[in-house]
Each structure stands twice: as C-alpha cells, then as structure tokens.
PDB file of C-alpha atoms in Angstrom:
ATOM      1  CA  UNK I   1      11.895 126.967 139.213  1.00  0.00           C
ATOM      2  CA  UNK I   2       8.338 127.375 140.411  1.00  0.00           C
ATOM      3  CA  UNK I   3       7.071 130.287 142.472  1.00  0.00           C
ATOM      4  CA  UNK I   4       6.169 129.219 145.068  1.00  0.00           C
ATOM      5  CA  UNK I   5       8.379 126.126 145.115  1.00  0.00           C
ATOM      6  CA  UNK I   6       6.857 122.748 144.342  1.00  0.00           C
ATOM      7  CA  UNK I   7       8.593 119.510 145.298  1.00  0.00           C
ATOM      8  CA  UNK I   8       7.848 115.816 145.781  1.00  0.00           C
ATOM      9  CA  UNK I   9       8.924 112.971 148.044  1.00  0.00           C
ATOM     10  CA  UNK I  10       9.346 109.333 147.041  1.00  0.00           C
ATOM     11  CA  UNK I  11      10.685 106.375 148.990  1.00  0.00           C
ATOM     12  CA  UNK I  12      12.697 103.287 148.011  1.00  0.00           C
ATOM     13  CA  UNK I  13      10.723 100.052 147.633  1.00  0.00           C
ATOM     14  CA  UNK I  14      10.373  97.888 150.709  1.00  0.00           C
ATOM     15  CA  UNK I  15      12.948  95.143 150.913  1.00  0.00           C
ATOM     16  CA  UNK I  16      10.508  92.449 149.792  1.00  0.00           C
ATOM     17  CA  UNK I  17       9.179  94.537 146.882  1.00  0.00           C
ATOM     18  CA  UNK I  18      10.600  94.492 143.333  1.00  0.00           C
ATOM     19  CA  UNK I  19      13.138  97.289 142.882  1.00  0.00           C
ATOM     20  CA  UNK I  20      11.461  98.241 139.605  1.00  0.00           C
ATOM     21  CA  UNK I  21       8.429  99.612 141.427  1.00  0.00           C
ATOM     22  CA  UNK I  22      10.260 102.878 142.142  1.00  0.00           C
ATOM     23  CA  UNK I  23      10.893 103.368 138.433  1.00  0.00           C
ATOM     24  CA  UNK I  24       7.192 102.828 137.762  1.00  0.00           C
ATOM     25  CA  UNK I  25       6.578 105.605 140.280  1.00  0.00           C
ATOM     26  CA  UNK I  26       9.130 107.938 138.678  1.00  0.00           C
ATOM     27  CA  UNK I  27       7.786 107.229 135.204  1.00  0.00           C
ATOM     28  CA  UNK I  28       4.327 108.060 136.495  1.00  0.00           C
ATOM     29  CA  UNK I  29       5.586 111.404 137.780  1.00  0.00           C
ATOM     30  CA  UNK I  30       7.366 112.332 134.546  1.00  0.00           C
ATOM     31  CA  UNK I  31       6.291 115.679 133.162  1.00  0.00           C
ATOM     32  CA  UNK I  32       5.423 117.228 136.522  1.00  0.00           C
ATOM     33  CA  UNK I  33       8.828 118.979 136.626  1.00  0.00           C
ATOM     34  CA  UNK I  34       9.065 119.630 140.378  1.00  0.00           C
ATOM     35  CA  UNK I  35      11.872 121.831 141.677  1.00  0.00           C
ATOM     36  CA  UNK I  36      13.320 118.744 143.358  1.00  0.00           C
ATOM     37  CA  UNK I  37      12.408 115.231 144.450  1.00  0.00           C
ATOM     38  CA  UNK I  38      13.461 114.033 147.882  1.00  0.00           C
ATOM     39  CA  UNK I  39      14.241 110.355 148.494  1.00  0.00           C
ATOM     40  CA  UNK I  40      13.680 108.904 151.939  1.00  0.00           C
ATOM     41  CA  UNK I  41      16.218 106.935 153.922  1.00  0.00           C
ATOM     42  CA  UNK I  42      15.759 104.291 156.600  1.00  0.00           C
ATOM     43  CA  UNK I  43      17.645 103.742 159.817  1.00  0.00           C
ATOM     44  CA  UNK I  44      21.163 103.817 158.445  1.00  0.00           C
ATOM     45  CA  UNK I  45      21.899 100.398 156.994  1.00  0.00           C
ATOM     46  CA  UNK I  46      24.159 100.059 153.967  1.00  0.00           C
ATOM     47  CA  UNK I  47      21.223  98.924 151.830  1.00  0.00           C
ATOM     48  CA  UNK I  48      19.288 102.071 152.802  1.00  0.00           C
ATOM     49  CA  UNK I  49      22.159 104.312 151.750  1.00  0.00           C
ATOM     50  CA  UNK I  50      22.672 102.452 148.494  1.00  0.00           C
ATOM     51  CA  UNK I  51      18.985 102.498 147.533  1.00  0.00           C
ATOM     52  CA  UNK I  52      18.628 106.192 148.308  1.00  0.00           C
ATOM     53  CA  UNK I  53      21.778 107.067 146.354  1.00  0.00           C
ATOM     54  CA  UNK I  54      20.817 104.911 143.375  1.00  0.00           C
ATOM     55  CA  UNK I  55      17.330 106.406 143.114  1.00  0.00           C
ATOM     56  CA  UNK I  56      18.672 109.946 143.577  1.00  0.00           C
ATOM     57  CA  UNK I  57      21.175 109.366 140.792  1.00  0.00           C
ATOM     58  CA  UNK I  58      18.408 108.098 138.498  1.00  0.00           C
ATOM     59  CA  UNK I  59      16.229 111.130 139.255  1.00  0.00           C
ATOM     60  CA  UNK I  60      19.112 113.463 138.415  1.00  0.00           C
ATOM     61  CA  UNK I  61      20.451 111.698 135.315  1.00  0.00           C
ATOM     62  CA  UNK I  62      17.397 110.191 133.657  1.00  0.00           C
ATOM     63  CA  UNK I  63      14.670 112.605 134.707  1.00  0.00           C
ATOM     64  CA  UNK I  64      16.808 115.788 134.876  1.00  0.00           C
ATOM     65  CA  UNK I  65      15.376 116.782 138.258  1.00  0.00           C
ATOM     66  CA  UNK I  66      17.497 117.783 141.289  1.00  0.00           C
ATOM     67  CA  UNK I  67      17.484 115.091 143.978  1.00  0.00           C
ATOM     68  CA  UNK I  68      17.547 115.592 147.734  1.00  0.00           C
ATOM     69  CA  UNK I  69      18.602 112.606 149.854  1.00  0.00           C
ATOM     70  CA  UNK I  70      17.284 111.999 153.362  1.00  0.00           C
ATOM     71  CA  UNK I  71      19.909 111.068 155.940  1.00  0.00           C
ATOM     72  CA  UNK I  72      19.192 109.874 159.468  1.00  0.00           C
ATOM     73  CA  UNK I  73      21.846 110.008 162.157  1.00  0.00           C
ATOM     74  CA  UNK I  74      20.578 108.554 165.441  1.00  0.00           C
ATOM     75  CA  UNK I  75      22.144 105.139 164.808  1.00  0.00           C
ATOM     76  CA  UNK I  76      25.078 106.230 162.637  1.00  0.00           C
ATOM     77  CA  UNK I  77      28.569 107.135 163.739  1.00  0.00           C
ATOM     78  CA  UNK I  78      30.754 109.628 161.895  1.00  0.00           C
ATOM     79  CA  UNK I  79      32.296 106.945 159.687  1.00  0.00           C
ATOM     80  CA  UNK I  80      28.871 105.809 158.468  1.00  0.00           C
ATOM     81  CA  UNK I  81      27.768 109.378 157.828  1.00  0.00           C
ATOM     82  CA  UNK I  82      30.979 110.039 155.877  1.00  0.00           C
ATOM     83  CA  UNK I  83      30.290 106.959 153.763  1.00  0.00           C
ATOM     84  CA  UNK I  84      26.723 108.054 153.071  1.00  0.00           C
ATOM     85  CA  UNK I  85      27.735 111.621 152.206  1.00  0.00           C
ATOM     86  CA  UNK I  86      30.417 110.396 149.798  1.00  0.00           C
ATOM     87  CA  UNK I  87      27.888 108.099 148.160  1.00  0.00           C
ATOM     88  CA  UNK I  88      25.350 110.896 147.828  1.00  0.00           C
ATOM     89  CA  UNK I  89      27.969 113.254 146.427  1.00  0.00           C
ATOM     90  CA  UNK I  90      28.933 110.710 143.777  1.00  0.00           C
ATOM     91  CA  UNK I  91      25.244 110.309 142.920  1.00  0.00           C
ATOM     92  CA  UNK I  92      24.988 114.042 142.219  1.00  0.00           C
ATOM     93  CA  UNK I  93      22.666 114.752 145.127  1.00  0.00           C
ATOM     94  CA  UNK I  94      21.982 118.504 145.336  1.00  0.00           C
ATOM     95  CA  UNK I  95      21.105 118.586 149.039  1.00  0.00           C
ATOM     96  CA  UNK I  96      20.749 116.384 152.103  1.00  0.00           C
ATOM     97  CA  UNK I  97      17.691 116.447 154.362  1.00  0.00           C
ATOM     98  CA  UNK I  98      19.343 115.975 157.757  1.00  0.00           C
ATOM     99  CA  UNK I  99      17.160 114.056 160.207  1.00  0.00           C
ATOM    100  CA  UNK I 100      17.700 112.615 163.632  1.00  0.00           C
ATOM    101  CA  UNK I 101      15.572 109.548 162.873  1.00  0.00           C
ATOM    102  CA  UNK I 102      13.049 107.664 164.986  1.00  0.00           C
ATOM    103  CA  UNK I 103      14.129 105.671 168.053  1.00  0.00           C
ATOM    104  CA  UNK I 104      14.132 101.893 167.624  1.00  0.00           C
ATOM    105  CA  UNK I 105      13.376  99.771 170.654  1.00  0.00           C
ATOM    106  CA  UNK I 106      16.342  97.629 171.633  1.00  0.00           C
ATOM    107  CA  UNK I 107      18.928  99.574 169.622  1.00  0.00           C
ATOM    108  CA  UNK I 108      21.549 101.775 171.259  1.00  0.00           C
ATOM    109  CA  UNK I 109      21.783 105.223 169.614  1.00  0.00           C
ATOM    110  CA  UNK I 110      25.112 106.530 168.394  1.00  0.00           C
ATOM    111  CA  UNK I 111      26.879 108.983 170.649  1.00  0.00           C
ATOM    112  CA  UNK I 112      28.029 111.068 167.679  1.00  0.00           C
ATOM    113  CA  UNK I 113      24.657 112.535 166.696  1.00  0.00           C
ATOM    114  CA  UNK I 114      22.071 112.943 169.426  1.00  0.00           C
ATOM    115  CA  UNK I 115      20.143 115.619 167.524  1.00  0.00           C
ATOM    116  CA  UNK I 116      19.484 116.616 163.924  1.00  0.00           C
ATOM    117  CA  UNK I 117      21.337 119.868 164.589  1.00  0.00           C
ATOM    118  CA  UNK I 118      24.485 117.813 165.267  1.00  0.00           C
ATOM    119  CA  UNK I 119      24.183 116.223 161.838  1.00  0.00           C
ATOM    120  CA  UNK I 120      23.484 119.588 160.181  1.00  0.00           C
ATOM    121  CA  UNK I 121      26.639 121.078 161.717  1.00  0.00           C
ATOM    122  CA  UNK I 122      28.716 118.034 160.756  1.00  0.00           C
ATOM    123  CA  UNK I 123      27.615 118.168 157.097  1.00  0.00           C
ATOM    124  CA  UNK I 124      28.262 121.900 156.905  1.00  0.00           C
ATOM    125  CA  UNK I 125      31.779 121.357 158.251  1.00  0.00           C
ATOM    126  CA  UNK I 126      32.733 118.310 156.166  1.00  0.00           C
ATOM    127  CA  UNK I 127      30.765 118.950 152.957  1.00  0.00           C
ATOM    128  CA  UNK I 128      30.559 122.761 152.780  1.00  0.00           C
ATOM    129  CA  UNK I 129      29.374 122.737 149.162  1.00  0.00           C
ATOM    130  CA  UNK I 130      26.400 120.479 149.897  1.00  0.00           C
ATOM    131  CA  UNK I 131      23.097 122.151 150.741  1.00  0.00           C
ATOM    132  CA  UNK I 132      21.538 121.058 154.020  1.00  0.00           C
ATOM    133  CA  UNK I 133      17.770 120.864 154.491  1.00  0.00           C
ATOM    134  CA  UNK I 134      15.991 120.079 157.755  1.00  0.00           C
ATOM    135  CA  UNK I 135      12.536 119.044 158.935  1.00  0.00           C
ATOM    136  CA  UNK I 136      10.062 121.109 160.952  1.00  0.00           C
ATOM    137  CA  UNK I 137       6.844 120.244 162.752  1.00  0.00           C
ATOM    138  CA  UNK I 138       3.875 122.650 162.506  1.00  0.00           C
ATOM    139  CA  UNK I 139       2.241 121.111 165.573  1.00  0.00           C
ATOM    140  CA  UNK I 140       5.492 120.516 167.413  1.00  0.00           C
ATOM    141  CA  UNK I 141       7.646 117.395 167.505  1.00  0.00           C
ATOM    142  CA  UNK I 142       6.023 114.598 169.461  1.00  0.00           C
ATOM    143  CA  UNK I 143       8.937 114.595 171.942  1.00  0.00           C
ATOM    144  CA  UNK I 144       8.801 118.345 172.578  1.00  0.00           C
ATOM    145  CA  UNK I 145       6.892 119.679 175.562  1.00  0.00           C
ATOM    146  CA  UNK I 146       5.445 122.540 173.527  1.00  0.00           C
ATOM    147  CA  UNK I 147       5.501 124.158 170.095  1.00  0.00           C
ATOM    148  CA  UNK I 148       7.617 127.002 171.483  1.00  0.00           C
ATOM    149  CA  UNK I 149      10.208 124.521 172.758  1.00  0.00           C
ATOM    150  CA  UNK I 150      10.272 122.757 169.400  1.00  0.00           C
ATOM    151  CA  UNK I 151      10.757 126.047 167.544  1.00  0.00           C
ATOM    152  CA  UNK I 152      13.727 126.796 169.809  1.00  0.00           C
ATOM    153  CA  UNK I 153      15.241 123.464 168.693  1.00  0.00           C
ATOM    154  CA  UNK I 154      14.430 124.369 165.087  1.00  0.00           C
ATOM    155  CA  UNK I 155      16.303 127.661 165.491  1.00  0.00           C
ATOM    156  CA  UNK I 156      19.313 125.621 166.653  1.00  0.00           C
ATOM    157  CA  UNK I 157      19.164 123.576 163.430  1.00  0.00           C
ATOM    158  CA  UNK I 158      18.995 126.699 161.296  1.00  0.00           C
ATOM    159  CA  UNK I 159      21.838 128.334 163.222  1.00  0.00           C
ATOM    160  CA  UNK I 160      23.867 125.132 162.668  1.00  0.00           C
ATOM    161  CA  UNK I 161      23.547 125.606 158.909  1.00  0.00           C
ATOM    162  CA  UNK I 162      20.179 124.376 157.616  1.00  0.00           C
ATOM    163  CA  UNK I 163      19.114 126.644 154.760  1.00  0.00           C
ATOM    164  CA  UNK I 164      15.748 125.118 153.800  1.00  0.00           C
ATOM    165  CA  UNK I 165      12.970 123.575 155.889  1.00  0.00           C
ATOM    166  CA  UNK I 166      10.314 121.019 154.930  1.00  0.00           C
ATOM    167  CA  UNK I 167       7.365 120.573 157.240  1.00  0.00           C
ATOM    168  CA  UNK I 168       5.803 117.404 158.529  1.00  0.00           C
ATOM    169  CA  UNK I 169       2.291 116.749 157.254  1.00  0.00           C
ATOM    170  CA  UNK I 170      -0.662 118.681 158.668  1.00  0.00           C
ATOM    171  CA  UNK I 171      -4.362 118.732 157.839  1.00  0.00           C
ATOM    172  CA  UNK I 172      -5.367 122.187 159.086  1.00  0.00           C
ATOM    173  CA  UNK I 173      -3.639 125.120 157.420  1.00  0.00           C
ATOM    174  CA  UNK I 174      -4.274 127.276 160.479  1.00  0.00           C
ATOM    175  CA  UNK I 175      -1.858 125.033 162.388  1.00  0.00           C
ATOM    176  CA  UNK I 176       0.798 125.738 159.761  1.00  0.00           C
ATOM    177  CA  UNK I 177       0.188 129.492 159.779  1.00  0.00           C
ATOM    178  CA  UNK I 178       0.425 129.576 163.589  1.00  0.00           C
ATOM    179  CA  UNK I 179       3.727 127.703 163.415  1.00  0.00           C
ATOM    180  CA  UNK I 180       5.008 129.947 160.637  1.00  0.00           C
ATOM    181  CA  UNK I 181       4.285 133.119 162.612  1.00  0.00           C
ATOM    182  CA  UNK I 182       6.131 131.725 165.637  1.00  0.00           C
ATOM    183  CA  UNK I 183       9.079 130.552 163.538  1.00  0.00           C
ATOM    184  CA  UNK I 184       9.500 133.946 161.881  1.00  0.00           C
ATOM    185  CA  UNK I 185       9.178 135.692 165.248  1.00  0.00           C
ATOM    186  CA  UNK I 186      11.984 133.445 166.536  1.00  0.00           C
ATOM    187  CA  UNK I 187      14.293 134.705 163.771  1.00  0.00           C
ATOM    188  CA  UNK I 188      13.987 131.716 161.437  1.00  0.00           C
ATOM    189  CA  UNK I 189      14.114 133.309 157.999  1.00  0.00           C
ATOM    190  CA  UNK I 190      14.973 130.408 155.673  1.00  0.00           C
ATOM    191  CA  UNK I 191      12.392 129.066 153.171  1.00  0.00           C
ATOM    192  CA  UNK I 192       9.790 126.806 154.793  1.00  0.00           C
ATOM    193  CA  UNK I 193       7.877 124.412 152.545  1.00  0.00           C
ATOM    194  CA  UNK I 194       4.487 123.118 153.660  1.00  0.00           C
ATOM    195  CA  UNK I 195       4.312 119.317 153.653  1.00  0.00           C
ATOM    196  CA  UNK I 196       1.045 117.936 152.267  1.00  0.00           C
ATOM    197  CA  UNK I 197       0.109 114.249 152.451  1.00  0.00           C
ATOM    198  CA  UNK I 198      -3.190 113.393 150.729  1.00  0.00           C
ATOM    199  CA  UNK I 199      -5.589 111.225 152.726  1.00  0.00           C
ATOM    200  CA  UNK I 200      -5.513 107.771 151.116  1.00  0.00           C
ATOM    201  CA  UNK I 201      -6.785 105.348 153.770  1.00  0.00           C
ATOM    202  CA  UNK I 202      -8.562 105.631 157.115  1.00  0.00           C
ATOM    203  CA  UNK I 203      -6.217 103.331 159.025  1.00  0.00           C
ATOM    204  CA  UNK I 204      -3.019 104.840 157.609  1.00  0.00           C
ATOM    205  CA  UNK I 205      -4.237 108.409 158.180  1.00  0.00           C
ATOM    206  CA  UNK I 206      -5.077 107.777 161.824  1.00  0.00           C
ATOM    207  CA  UNK I 207      -1.866 105.840 162.401  1.00  0.00           C
ATOM    208  CA  UNK I 208       0.282 108.558 160.834  1.00  0.00           C
ATOM    209  CA  UNK I 209      -1.523 111.252 162.799  1.00  0.00           C
ATOM    210  CA  UNK I 210      -0.990 109.420 166.078  1.00  0.00           C
ATOM    211  CA  UNK I 211       2.658 108.739 165.350  1.00  0.00           C
ATOM    212  CA  UNK I 212       3.405 112.366 164.493  1.00  0.00           C
ATOM    213  CA  UNK I 213       0.998 114.110 166.878  1.00  0.00           C
ATOM    214  CA  UNK I 214      -0.920 115.486 163.908  1.00  0.00           C
ATOM    215  CA  UNK I 215      -4.392 116.789 164.639  1.00  0.00           C
ATOM    216  CA  UNK I 216      -7.222 115.414 162.494  1.00  0.00           C
ATOM    217  CA  UNK I 217      -9.725 118.254 161.995  1.00  0.00           C
ATOM    218  CA  UNK I 218     -13.452 117.626 161.821  1.00  0.00           C
ATOM    219  CA  UNK I 219     -13.524 117.932 158.017  1.00  0.00           C
ATOM    220  CA  UNK I 220     -11.008 115.089 157.631  1.00  0.00           C
ATOM    221  CA  UNK I 221     -12.619 112.995 160.364  1.00  0.00           C
ATOM    222  CA  UNK I 222     -15.924 113.240 158.501  1.00  0.00           C
ATOM    223  CA  UNK I 223     -14.251 111.915 155.361  1.00  0.00           C
ATOM    224  CA  UNK I 224     -12.755 108.998 157.273  1.00  0.00           C
ATOM    225  CA  UNK I 225     -16.083 108.159 158.897  1.00  0.00           C
ATOM    226  CA  UNK I 226     -18.102 108.359 155.698  1.00  0.00           C
ATOM    227  CA  UNK I 227     -15.725 106.664 153.253  1.00  0.00           C
ATOM    228  CA  UNK I 228     -13.323 104.737 155.489  1.00  0.00           C
ATOM    229  CA  UNK I 229     -14.405 101.426 153.940  1.00  0.00           C
ATOM    230  CA  UNK I 230     -14.540 102.808 150.400  1.00  0.00           C
ATOM    231  CA  UNK I 231     -10.901 103.368 149.466  1.00  0.00           C
ATOM    232  CA  UNK I 232     -11.407 104.762 145.922  1.00  0.00           C
ATOM    233  CA  UNK I 233     -13.918 107.350 147.134  1.00  0.00           C
ATOM    234  CA  UNK I 234     -11.798 108.258 150.168  1.00  0.00           C
ATOM    235  CA  UNK I 235      -8.763 108.759 147.928  1.00  0.00           C
ATOM    236  CA  UNK I 236     -10.788 110.996 145.614  1.00  0.00           C
ATOM    237  CA  UNK I 237     -11.942 113.023 148.612  1.00  0.00           C
ATOM    238  CA  UNK I 238      -8.357 113.147 149.881  1.00  0.00           C
ATOM    239  CA  UNK I 239      -7.153 114.529 146.554  1.00  0.00           C
ATOM    240  CA  UNK I 240      -9.818 117.246 146.666  1.00  0.00           C
ATOM    241  CA  UNK I 241      -8.921 118.133 150.254  1.00  0.00           C
ATOM    242  CA  UNK I 242      -5.188 118.327 149.422  1.00  0.00           C
ATOM    243  CA  UNK I 243      -5.950 120.612 146.471  1.00  0.00           C
ATOM    244  CA  UNK I 244      -7.977 122.899 148.758  1.00  0.00           C
ATOM    245  CA  UNK I 245      -5.098 122.994 151.247  1.00  0.00           C
ATOM    246  CA  UNK I 246      -2.586 123.838 148.527  1.00  0.00           C
ATOM    247  CA  UNK I 247      -4.815 126.526 147.022  1.00  0.00           C
ATOM    248  CA  UNK I 248      -5.171 128.225 150.394  1.00  0.00           C
ATOM    249  CA  UNK I 249      -1.446 127.940 151.130  1.00  0.00           C
ATOM    250  CA  UNK I 250      -0.435 129.502 147.815  1.00  0.00           C
ATOM    251  CA  UNK I 251      -3.034 132.243 148.200  1.00  0.00           C
ATOM    252  CA  UNK I 252      -1.474 133.080 151.569  1.00  0.00           C
ATOM    253  CA  UNK I 253       2.042 133.374 150.169  1.00  0.00           C
ATOM    254  CA  UNK I 254       3.638 130.136 151.344  1.00  0.00           C
ATOM    255  CA  UNK I 255       7.290 129.610 150.336  1.00  0.00           C
ATOM    256  CA  UNK I 256       6.568 126.241 148.785  1.00  0.00           C
ATOM    257  CA  UNK I 257       4.583 123.003 148.847  1.00  0.00           C
ATOM    258  CA  UNK I 258       6.225 119.611 149.382  1.00  0.00           C
ATOM    259  CA  UNK I 259       3.885 116.816 148.320  1.00  0.00           C
ATOM    260  CA  UNK I 260       4.332 113.427 149.968  1.00  0.00           C
ATOM    261  CA  UNK I 261       3.516 111.160 147.028  1.00  0.00           C
ATOM    262  CA  UNK I 262       3.526 107.879 149.006  1.00  0.00           C
ATOM    263  CA  UNK I 263       4.693 106.459 145.645  1.00  0.00           C
ATOM    264  CA  UNK I 264       1.205 106.964 144.195  1.00  0.00           C
ATOM    265  CA  UNK I 265       1.860 108.774 140.906  1.00  0.00           C
ATOM    266  CA  UNK I 266      -1.763 108.745 139.713  1.00  0.00           C
ATOM    267  CA  UNK I 267      -2.980 110.678 142.757  1.00  0.00           C
ATOM    268  CA  UNK I 268      -0.002 113.022 142.535  1.00  0.00           C
ATOM    269  CA  UNK I 269      -0.704 113.801 138.881  1.00  0.00           C
ATOM    270  CA  UNK I 270      -4.364 114.522 139.626  1.00  0.00           C
ATOM    271  CA  UNK I 271      -3.390 116.969 142.348  1.00  0.00           C
ATOM    272  CA  UNK I 272      -0.844 118.697 140.122  1.00  0.00           C
ATOM    273  CA  UNK I 273      -3.340 119.067 137.252  1.00  0.00           C
ATOM    274  CA  UNK I 274      -5.683 120.849 139.652  1.00  0.00           C
ATOM    275  CA  UNK I 275      -3.132 123.255 141.142  1.00  0.00           C
ATOM    276  CA  UNK I 276      -0.508 123.687 138.412  1.00  0.00           C
ATOM    277  CA  UNK I 277      -1.818 127.097 137.366  1.00  0.00           C
ATOM    278  CA  UNK I 278      -1.079 128.448 140.856  1.00  0.00           C
ATOM    279  CA  UNK I 279       2.677 127.905 140.469  1.00  0.00           C
ATOM    280  CA  UNK I 280       4.416 130.366 138.168  1.00  0.00           C
ATOM    281  CA  UNK I 281       7.456 129.079 136.282  1.00  0.00           C
ATOM    282  CA  UNK I 282      10.662 131.105 136.153  1.00  0.00           C
ATOM    283  CA  UNK I 283      14.408 130.682 135.996  1.00  0.00           C
TER     284      UNK I 283
END
C-alpha cells in the first residue's frame, strides 16, 4: 500500500472499438503498482456489466492489483443490481463504487434507486462483505443548489455505509481543500481521495468542465488558449500541471490521489515517474 493512497481509473472500450485496446492500456500501466484500479460502468446494460466484470477479473488475476467496479443504479432495478453484484463477486472485485448515474433523456428511471445512497445501503445489506466506495464533488454536484447541500447528501451516503470516497476531477486544489474542510466539519471521516484528470485536449477539457460544473482556473485557461490546437504540447503541459497538483496535494496531507487515466498509459506513466517518490510504500 502507498501512503498516501494512489489509484487509477480505466474504462472498457467503446462498443465499436476492439476489446483488446483495454489490455494494451493495462499492459502500458504494468509496473505502476497502484493500490487499486477502478473500472467504469455505463448505464446498466448487460454488456456494461460483463465488460466491467471481465476487465476487473483480468486486473485482479493477471496484474495482481485489487479491482474496484463502478455500478450505476438510476436505470437498474433490484434484480439487475443483484445480477451485477453477483458477477462482480465472482470476478473477485474488492469493492464497488456506488453511483447514481447520469440521467438519459427519454428513459424512465428505476423506482428502486433514486439516489446513490439507496444503492450504498442496498449493497451493504445484501453484500455485507463487499466494500462500498462512493463519489464526491469538490465543487458540488451539478444538481445541488450549493456545496453545503451536496455535502449533506454526501453525509447521507457515508451514513448509509460508504467507507471510501473518490472525488470528481478539479483543477484548483483550493477548491478541494475548501470541500475537504466542509466535509470533515460535517462529520465525514472516511478516506477521501482527490481525483486528478490531466488536461489532454481543449475541447474535451471544456466539455468535461461544463458537464460537471468544474471551474477552469486562469492557469489552465491559459494553457488551453496557447496550445489548444497543438495537442502534443497541450498534453505535455497537462502532465506538468497534474504533477504540480499532486505534489501540492501530497504536501498538504491528502488521503490519496485517484488518477483518471482516460486509457492513456503513456501520460499516466510520465506522471507517476514524476511523483512516485512522494508516495511511501508500506504493508
């Protein structure tokens, strides 16, 4: 285990992409030895569950790294969640990241799980030996009226049984520290990992920020303006910026860093080479 924690996120290939691309990604990450790798999950189709479980099983068996499986609930009834949990259990998943999931226009949500806290409580009741992680939002969830309101919802998730939190991406560490102070003041005492997503493209960065209500600070905006049409240079700048964020976070005693790899192992390896010395290795 690292101190602070260090973990990664990967996602299954898109449906029209060769399935082998995920193994290229995992091979590219070999040797980094994160404390766990989380595997994303779509909107609850059988193919989503199968892909997530298969990749998680590969991470555990072939790469000897604990795997955490994402699970969304907004469009799943209890039977579908039971099926997914059984599949994840058989795949040797060490924990589930319980998410509500994004609304989809034209689809009717399930009545079983209106909130992530409902899913957290259900997993704790039906799979008591499975660890349950949850998401948090340093700048507040886009559907919350305020950060304080969102932290109250987060406290509900923790009270329901979530024992580990992973934050949404942010580009200004001060936003994370402000959130962390409020979360601790609200009685949330579980580990909270800081989610870092390196800037890789101007369009994707702005789109992601808008979708998640993530503030783009002046330093990042300057990068996008100067190198927005020069992808290799922007990615290099994004790697440097992510390393600076991580260095500051570790220096300020963060519980852990969760790196969103976006299935780009080369960038992930460059970041890890720069910050590896900051993460002590223990039992």
